[in-house]
Coordinates of C-alpha atoms and ligand atoms in Angstrom, one line a residue:
Chain A
X1 CA -17.9 -55.2 19.7
X2 CA -14.3 -54.9 18.5
X3 CA -13.7 -53.4 15.0
X4 CA -10.6 -52.3 13.1
X5 CA -10.9 -48.8 11.7
X6 CA -7.4 -47.4 12.1
X7 CA -4.1 -49.3 12.6
X8 CA -3.5 -47.4 15.8
X9 CA -6.7 -49.1 17.3
X10 CA -4.3 -52.1 17.8
X11 CA -1.8 -52.0 20.6
X12 CA 1.8 -53.1 20.0
X13 CA 1.2 -56.5 21.8
X14 CA -1.9 -57.1 19.7
X15 CA 0.1 -56.4 16.5
X16 CA 2.8 -58.8 17.8
X17 CA 0.1 -61.5 18.4
X18 CA -1.3 -61.0 14.9
X19 CA 2.2 -61.4 13.4
X20 CA 2.9 -64.5 15.4
X21 CA -0.5 -65.9 14.3
X22 CA 0.2 -65.1 10.6
X23 CA 3.7 -66.7 10.9
X24 CA 2.0 -69.8 12.3
X25 CA -0.6 -69.9 9.5
X26 CA 2.2 -69.6 6.9
X27 CA 4.1 -72.5 8.6
X28 CA 1.1 -74.7 9.2
X29 CA -1.7 -73.7 6.8
X30 CA -3.5 -77.1 7.3
X31 CA -4.0 -76.3 11.0
X32 CA -6.3 -73.5 9.9
X33 CA -8.3 -75.1 7.1
X34 CA -11.4 -75.4 9.3
X35 CA -10.7 -72.5 11.7
X36 CA -13.7 -70.5 10.3
X37 CA -15.9 -73.4 9.2
X38 CA -19.6 -72.2 9.0
X39 CA -18.6 -68.6 9.3
X40 CA -19.4 -66.0 6.7
X41 CA -17.4 -62.9 5.7
X42 CA -19.2 -60.2 3.9
X43 CA -17.1 -58.0 1.6
X44 CA -19.0 -54.7 1.2
X45 CA -17.1 -52.8 -1.4
X46 CA -18.9 -49.5 -2.1
X47 CA -15.8 -48.7 -4.2
X48 CA -14.1 -51.3 -6.3
X49 CA -10.7 -52.6 -5.3
X50 CA -10.3 -56.1 -6.8
X51 CA -6.9 -56.7 -5.2
X52 CA -8.0 -56.0 -1.6
X53 CA -11.3 -57.8 -2.0
X54 CA -9.6 -60.9 -3.4
X55 CA -7.1 -60.9 -0.6
X56 CA -9.9 -60.8 2.0
X57 CA -11.9 -63.5 0.2
X58 CA -8.9 -65.8 -0.2
X59 CA -8.1 -65.3 3.5
X60 CA -11.6 -66.3 4.5
X61 CA -11.8 -69.3 2.1
X62 CA -8.4 -70.5 3.4
X63 CA -9.9 -70.5 6.9
X64 CA -12.7 -72.8 5.7
X65 CA -15.3 -70.0 5.8
X66 CA -17.7 -68.6 3.2
X67 CA -17.9 -65.2 1.5
X68 CA -20.6 -63.0 0.1
X69 CA -20.9 -59.4 -0.8
X70 CA -20.7 -56.8 -3.6
X71 CA -17.8 -55.4 -5.4
X72 CA -19.0 -51.9 -6.3
X73 CA -21.7 -49.5 -5.3
X74 CA -23.6 -49.9 -8.6
X75 CA -24.4 -53.5 -7.8
X76 CA -25.5 -52.8 -4.3
X77 CA -28.4 -51.1 -2.5
X78 CA -26.2 -48.0 -2.2
X79 CA -27.0 -47.3 -5.8
X80 CA -30.6 -46.9 -4.8
X81 CA -29.6 -44.4 -2.1
X82 CA -29.5 -46.7 0.9
X83 CA -27.3 -45.2 3.6
X84 CA -24.2 -46.9 5.0
X85 CA -26.0 -47.2 8.4
X86 CA -28.9 -49.1 6.9
X87 CA -26.8 -51.3 4.6
X88 CA -24.7 -52.4 7.6
X89 CA -27.7 -52.9 9.9
X90 CA -29.1 -55.3 7.3
X91 CA -26.0 -57.1 6.1
X92 CA -24.6 -57.6 9.6
X93 CA -27.5 -60.0 10.1
X94 CA -26.2 -62.2 7.2
X95 CA -22.5 -62.5 8.1
X96 CA -20.2 -63.1 11.1
X97 CA -17.7 -60.5 10.1
X98 CA -17.5 -57.6 7.5
X99 CA -14.8 -56.1 5.4
X100 CA -16.0 -52.8 4.1
X101 CA -14.5 -50.4 1.6
X102 CA -16.1 -47.0 0.9
X103 CA -15.0 -43.9 -1.0
X104 CA -16.0 -41.5 1.9
X105 CA -13.7 -40.9 4.8
X106 CA -15.0 -42.1 8.1
X107 CA -17.7 -44.4 6.5
X108 CA -16.5 -47.5 8.4
X109 CA -17.0 -45.6 11.7
X110 CA -20.7 -45.2 10.7
X111 CA -20.8 -48.8 9.5
X112 CA -19.3 -50.2 12.7
X113 CA -21.7 -48.3 14.9
X114 CA -24.7 -49.9 13.1
X115 CA -23.2 -53.4 12.8
X116 CA -24.0 -56.5 14.8
X117 CA -20.7 -58.1 13.9
X118 CA -17.0 -56.9 13.7
X119 CA -16.2 -54.5 10.8
X120 CA -12.8 -54.3 9.2
X121 CA -12.0 -51.1 7.4
X122 CA -10.7 -52.2 3.9
X123 CA -10.0 -48.6 2.9
X124 CA -12.1 -45.4 3.4
X125 CA -11.1 -43.1 0.5
X126 CA -7.6 -41.8 1.0
X127 CA -8.1 -42.0 4.8
X128 CA -7.2 -45.3 6.4
X129 CA -6.3 -48.7 5.2
X130 CA -5.2 -50.7 8.3
X131 CA -4.9 -54.1 6.6
X132 CA -2.4 -52.6 4.1
X133 CA -0.3 -51.4 7.1
X134 CA -0.6 -54.8 8.8
X135 CA 0.6 -56.3 5.5
X136 CA 3.6 -53.9 5.5
X137 CA 4.4 -54.7 9.1
X138 CA 4.2 -58.5 8.6
X139 CA 6.5 -58.1 5.6
X140 CA 9.1 -56.0 7.5
X141 CA 8.9 -58.4 10.4
X142 CA 9.3 -61.5 8.2
X143 CA 12.2 -60.1 6.3
X144 CA 14.1 -58.5 9.2
X145 CA 13.0 -60.7 12.2
X146 CA 12.2 -57.6 14.4
X147 CA 10.9 -54.1 14.2
X148 CA 13.6 -52.5 16.5
X149 CA 16.6 -50.7 15.3
X150 CA 15.6 -50.3 11.7
X151 CA 16.3 -47.4 9.4
X152 CA 13.2 -47.0 7.2
X153 CA 13.3 -45.0 4.0
X154 CA 10.0 -43.8 2.6
X155 CA 10.2 -42.5 -1.0
X156 CA 7.8 -40.7 -3.4
X157 CA 4.5 -39.1 -2.5
X158 CA 4.8 -38.6 1.3
X159 CA 2.1 -35.9 1.3
X160 CA -1.0 -37.6 0.0
X161 CA 0.2 -41.2 0.5
X162 CA -1.8 -42.2 3.5
X163 CA -0.3 -45.7 3.6
X164 CA 3.0 -43.9 4.3
X165 CA 1.4 -41.9 7.2
X166 CA -0.1 -45.1 8.8
X167 CA 3.2 -47.0 8.4
X168 CA 5.1 -44.2 10.1
X169 CA 2.5 -44.1 12.9
X170 CA 2.8 -47.8 13.4
X171 CA 6.6 -48.1 13.2
X172 CA 7.2 -45.1 15.5
X173 CA 6.0 -47.2 18.4
X174 CA 9.1 -49.5 18.2
X175 CA 12.6 -49.0 19.6
X176 CA 15.5 -47.2 17.9
X177 CA 13.7 -46.5 14.7
X178 CA 15.1 -44.0 12.2
X179 CA 13.1 -42.5 9.3
X180 CA 14.6 -41.3 6.0
X181 CA 11.9 -39.2 4.2
X182 CA 12.7 -38.9 0.5
X183 CA 10.4 -36.8 -1.7
X184 CA 10.2 -33.7 -3.9
X185 CA 9.6 -30.5 -2.0
X186 CA 6.0 -30.5 -3.3
X187 CA 5.2 -33.9 -1.8
X188 CA 6.9 -33.7 1.6
X189 CA 5.4 -35.4 4.7
X190 CA 2.7 -33.1 6.2
X191 CA 3.9 -31.3 9.3
X192 CA 1.2 -32.7 11.5
X193 CA 2.2 -36.3 10.7
X194 CA 5.9 -35.4 11.3
X195 CA 5.1 -33.7 14.6
X196 CA 2.8 -36.3 16.1
X197 CA 4.6 -39.5 15.1
X198 CA 8.3 -38.4 14.7
X199 CA 9.2 -35.2 16.6
X200 CA 6.9 -35.7 19.6
X201 CA 8.3 -39.3 20.1
X202 CA 11.9 -38.1 19.8
X203 CA 12.6 -40.2 16.8
X204 CA 15.6 -39.5 14.6
X205 CA 14.8 -38.6 11.0
X206 CA 16.4 -37.2 7.8
X207 CA 14.6 -35.4 5.0
X208 CA 16.1 -35.6 1.5
X209 CA 15.1 -34.9 -2.1
X210 CA 17.7 -37.3 -3.4
X211 CA 17.2 -41.0 -3.1
X212 CA 20.7 -41.9 -4.2
X213 CA 22.4 -40.0 -1.4
X214 CA 20.6 -41.8 1.3
X215 CA 20.0 -45.3 -0.2
X216 CA 23.1 -46.8 1.4
X217 CA 21.8 -46.1 4.9
X218 CA 18.5 -48.0 4.6
X219 CA 17.3 -51.3 6.0
X220 CA 13.8 -50.9 4.4
X221 CA 12.9 -48.8 1.4
X222 CA 9.1 -48.2 1.1
X223 CA 8.4 -46.9 -2.4
X224 CA 5.2 -45.1 -3.4
X225 CA 3.7 -43.8 -6.6
X226 CA 4.4 -40.2 -7.6
X227 CA 1.2 -39.3 -9.4
X228 CA 1.1 -37.0 -12.4
X229 CA -2.0 -35.2 -11.1
X230 CA -0.2 -34.0 -8.0
X231 CA 2.0 -31.7 -10.1
X232 CA 1.4 -28.2 -11.5
X233 CA 3.0 -28.9 -14.8
X234 CA 4.0 -31.8 -17.0
X235 CA 7.6 -30.6 -17.2
X236 CA 7.8 -30.6 -13.4
X237 CA 6.4 -34.0 -13.2
X238 CA 8.7 -35.5 -15.8
X239 CA 11.7 -33.8 -14.2
X240 CA 10.9 -35.0 -10.7
X241 CA 9.5 -38.4 -11.6
X242 CA 12.9 -39.8 -12.7
X243 CA 14.7 -39.0 -9.5
X244 CA 12.2 -41.2 -7.6
X245 CA 12.4 -44.2 -9.9
X246 CA 14.2 -47.2 -8.5
X247 CA 16.6 -48.9 -11.0
X248 CA 19.3 -51.6 -10.8
X249 CA 21.8 -48.8 -11.4
X250 CA 20.7 -47.0 -8.2
X251 CA 20.4 -50.2 -6.2
X252 CA 24.2 -50.7 -6.5
X253 CA 24.4 -48.0 -3.8
X254 CA 22.1 -50.0 -1.4
X255 CA 23.0 -52.5 1.2
X256 CA 22.8 -56.2 0.3
X257 CA 20.2 -56.8 3.0
X258 CA 17.9 -53.9 2.0
X259 CA 14.2 -54.9 1.6
X260 CA 12.2 -53.0 -1.0
X261 CA 8.5 -52.7 -0.3
X262 CA 5.7 -51.1 -2.3
X263 CA 1.9 -51.2 -1.6
X264 CA 1.2 -51.9 -5.3
X265 CA -0.1 -51.3 -7.9
X266 CA 3.1 -49.9 -9.2
X267 CA 3.3 -47.8 -12.3
X268 CA 6.9 -46.9 -13.2
X269 CA 8.5 -46.0 -9.9
X270 CA 10.3 -49.3 -9.7
X271 CA 11.7 -50.5 -13.0
X272 CA 10.7 -54.1 -13.8
X273 CA 14.4 -55.1 -13.9
X274 CA 14.5 -54.7 -10.1
X275 CA 11.9 -57.5 -9.8
X276 CA 14.6 -60.1 -10.2
X277 CA 16.7 -58.6 -7.4
X278 CA 16.4 -60.6 -4.2
X279 CA 15.9 -57.4 -2.3
X280 CA 12.6 -56.8 -4.1
X281 CA 9.9 -58.1 -1.7
X282 CA 6.8 -56.3 -3.0
X283 CA 5.2 -59.3 -4.6
X284 CA 5.8 -61.4 -1.5
X285 CA 4.4 -58.5 0.4
X286 CA 1.1 -58.8 -1.5
X287 CA 1.0 -62.5 -0.6
X288 CA 1.6 -61.8 3.1
X289 CA -1.5 -59.6 3.0
X290 CA -3.6 -62.7 2.8
X291 CA -2.0 -64.3 5.9
X292 CA -2.3 -61.2 8.1
X293 CA -5.9 -60.8 7.1
X294 CA -6.5 -64.5 8.1
X295 CA -4.9 -63.7 11.5
X296 CA -7.1 -60.6 11.8
X297 CA -10.3 -62.3 10.9
X298 CA -9.5 -65.0 13.6
X299 CA -8.7 -62.4 16.2
X300 CA -11.9 -60.4 15.7
X301 CA -14.1 -63.5 15.6
X302 CA -12.5 -64.7 18.8
X303 CA -13.1 -61.4 20.5
X304 CA -16.7 -61.3 19.2
X305 CA -17.3 -64.8 20.7
X306 CA -16.2 -63.6 24.2
Chain B
X1 CA -40.1 -7.3 29.3
X2 CA -38.1 -5.9 32.1
X3 CA -34.8 -7.3 31.4
X4 CA -33.8 -7.6 35.0
X5 CA -36.9 -9.6 36.0
X6 CA -36.7 -12.9 34.4
X7 CA -38.9 -15.5 36.0
X8 CA -37.9 -18.6 34.2
X9 CA -35.0 -18.4 31.8
X10 CA -31.3 -17.7 31.3
X11 CA -28.9 -14.9 31.5
X12 CA -25.8 -15.5 29.4
X13 CA -23.1 -13.2 30.7
X14 CA -19.5 -12.5 29.9
X15 CA -19.9 -13.2 26.2
X16 CA -16.9 -11.9 24.3
X17 CA -17.9 -8.6 22.7
X18 CA -19.2 -9.2 19.2
X19 CA -20.2 -12.8 19.7
X20 CA -23.8 -12.3 20.8
X21 CA -25.3 -12.3 17.3
X22 CA -23.7 -15.6 16.3
X23 CA -24.9 -17.1 19.5
X24 CA -28.4 -15.8 18.9
X25 CA -28.4 -17.5 15.5
X26 CA -26.8 -20.8 16.5
X27 CA -29.0 -21.2 19.5
X28 CA -32.0 -20.7 17.3
X29 CA -33.4 -17.9 19.4
X30 CA -35.1 -16.2 16.5
X31 CA -37.4 -19.2 16.3
X32 CA -38.5 -18.9 19.9
X33 CA -41.7 -17.1 20.9
X34 CA -40.2 -15.8 24.2
X35 CA -38.7 -12.4 24.8
X36 CA -34.9 -12.2 24.2
X37 CA -32.8 -9.2 25.2
X38 CA -29.3 -8.6 23.8
X39 CA -26.9 -6.2 25.3
X40 CA -23.9 -5.4 23.2
X41 CA -20.6 -3.9 24.3
X42 CA -21.5 -3.6 27.9
X43 CA -18.7 -2.4 30.3
X44 CA -16.9 -5.3 32.0
X45 CA -14.2 -5.0 34.6
X46 CA -12.8 -8.3 33.6
X47 CA -13.2 -8.2 29.9
X48 CA -13.3 -4.5 29.0
X49 CA -16.3 -5.0 26.8
X50 CA -18.8 -7.9 26.8
X51 CA -22.1 -9.0 25.4
X52 CA -25.0 -10.3 27.4
X53 CA -28.1 -12.3 26.3
X54 CA -31.2 -12.6 28.5
X55 CA -33.8 -15.1 27.6
X56 CA -37.2 -15.0 29.3
X57 CA -38.4 -18.5 28.6
X58 CA -37.8 -22.1 29.5
X59 CA -35.9 -23.7 26.6
X60 CA -33.4 -26.5 26.3
X61 CA -30.3 -24.4 26.0
X62 CA -27.4 -26.0 24.3
X63 CA -24.4 -25.4 26.6
X64 CA -22.1 -26.9 23.9
X65 CA -23.1 -24.1 21.5
X66 CA -22.5 -21.4 24.2
X67 CA -19.2 -23.0 25.2
X68 CA -18.0 -23.2 21.6
X69 CA -19.0 -19.8 20.4
X70 CA -18.4 -17.9 23.6
X71 CA -15.8 -19.7 25.7
X72 CA -15.6 -18.1 29.2
X73 CA -19.3 -17.1 29.2
X74 CA -21.4 -17.6 32.3
X75 CA -24.8 -19.1 32.1
X76 CA -27.2 -18.2 34.9
X77 CA -30.2 -20.5 35.1
X78 CA -33.2 -18.8 36.6
X79 CA -36.2 -20.7 37.9
X80 CA -39.2 -19.2 39.7
X81 CA -37.4 -15.9 40.0
X82 CA -34.3 -17.2 41.7
X83 CA -30.9 -18.2 40.5
X84 CA -30.8 -22.0 40.3
X85 CA -27.4 -22.5 38.8
X86 CA -24.4 -20.5 37.6
X87 CA -21.9 -22.1 35.2
X88 CA -18.9 -20.8 33.5
X89 CA -18.4 -22.6 30.2
X90 CA -15.3 -23.6 28.4
X91 CA -14.8 -25.1 24.9
X92 CA -16.6 -28.5 25.0
X93 CA -14.7 -31.7 24.4
X94 CA -17.3 -32.9 22.0
X95 CA -19.4 -30.9 19.6
X96 CA -22.3 -32.7 17.9
X97 CA -24.6 -31.1 15.4
X98 CA -23.2 -27.6 15.9
X99 CA -20.8 -27.1 13.1
X100 CA -20.5 -29.0 9.8
X101 CA -17.5 -30.8 8.3
X102 CA -16.2 -28.9 5.2
X103 CA -14.3 -31.9 3.8
X104 CA -16.2 -32.9 0.7
X105 CA -14.8 -36.5 1.0
X106 CA -16.2 -36.9 4.5
X107 CA -19.0 -39.4 5.1
X108 CA -21.1 -36.7 6.8
X109 CA -21.4 -35.0 3.4
X110 CA -23.5 -37.8 2.0
X111 CA -24.9 -40.0 4.8
X112 CA -28.5 -39.3 5.8
X113 CA -29.3 -38.2 9.4
X114 CA -25.7 -38.2 10.5
X115 CA -25.0 -35.2 12.6
X116 CA -21.5 -33.8 12.2
X117 CA -19.4 -34.6 15.3
X118 CA -16.2 -32.9 16.3
X119 CA -13.6 -33.6 19.0
X120 CA -11.5 -30.9 20.7
X121 CA -7.9 -32.0 19.9
X122 CA -6.0 -28.9 21.0
X123 CA -7.6 -26.7 23.6
X124 CA -4.9 -24.0 23.5
X125 CA -5.2 -23.5 19.7
X126 CA -8.9 -24.3 19.8
X127 CA -8.6 -27.0 17.2
X128 CA -11.6 -29.3 16.5
X129 CA -11.3 -32.3 14.3
X130 CA -14.1 -34.3 12.6
X131 CA -14.8 -37.6 14.4
X132 CA -15.3 -39.3 11.1
X133 CA -12.6 -37.9 8.7
X134 CA -10.4 -36.1 11.2
X135 CA -10.3 -33.0 9.1
X136 CA -9.5 -29.8 11.1
X137 CA -12.5 -27.5 11.3
X138 CA -11.7 -24.2 9.5
X139 CA -14.2 -21.3 10.0
Ligands
ZN401 ZN1 -15.4 -34.9 8.4

């Protein structure tokens, strides 16, 4: 049984196929209205994430399927102490495919090993969130037409931001990629991520603490939240925060064809005035998330039917 | 027990000096009823000093535990007074139920009946990572 736990479970050709499928869905949504008729998606959210859950449910409904599930552990059997293994063993008898989110790292591996149907990891703590990375990839591909030859800036919390690690892992498999890593010293990319995905693959990269000095080089700018609780002191946070806030003023330094991405929700790292800039694609990015999830649901159901 | 005359059991030789006690504990030998002899700091041409454990009893010896705690050790399996098999053990690729994941955010910290499982990701540096959360095991 094929599941999706980590973005790197998918090969480059598989990701290409998912993107082609998502593009086709966007171009001809009516062709897919009944693609999942009489199929059921269970959304098992042991930890609330309204945005991700709605995206999955909208995806399944747009394919003509049905959805059931729970949106937090308190309203599920988990509150009575049922294990992940038992929950999945039971629920997988009620659905054709499962999207599961859980606060503990590795929980979807346990879930998948007890499930009768494909399991999609919809986030396991701060560990993996492959459908976010697929969303990021579809957005980049849609805006740029290809993955090759791009200079990708990643800005903010590169240490704890796992969406950043997954995106680097996925993008490092394409040709002529350059990474520009912009963060305060305290939130630099962990060395094991840098080693495995960048250095070992001979990829060119620049590390900087100053967004303005590198902004003009970028094709893609992936912004992330710089969270207060990551800092030792309030002064330090306030001092550093401002250098990683994107404003129309700073954007004057950027190329006209830059694409600004953000996994959302944003707090203040992108000023709302930037929203009107055509280079801001983060809201469209959230919408793309639904289409790539549709493509993924179709792919896993097709594989399961084999 | 004459330590040289094991009828059915094991002689674990070439244990790095100082590791025998940990092996004794992790193999659960204190719970066994059979005779166990431990020799510490024996002379070894190859290793300088080594430990040896002799077990006079037929148990299901976890080779993973031996390989993990005493890489390079030799396990001699003795059946009916003769040497049945001799194996030199190295760090196992997979380690299940031997060490626990220390990451409090790991599913193994809360899920019932889920033995911790690790994968050897760097043999040279002896790095094991949790199969579930991928955290590096720190002693
Ligand atoms: Zn773990």
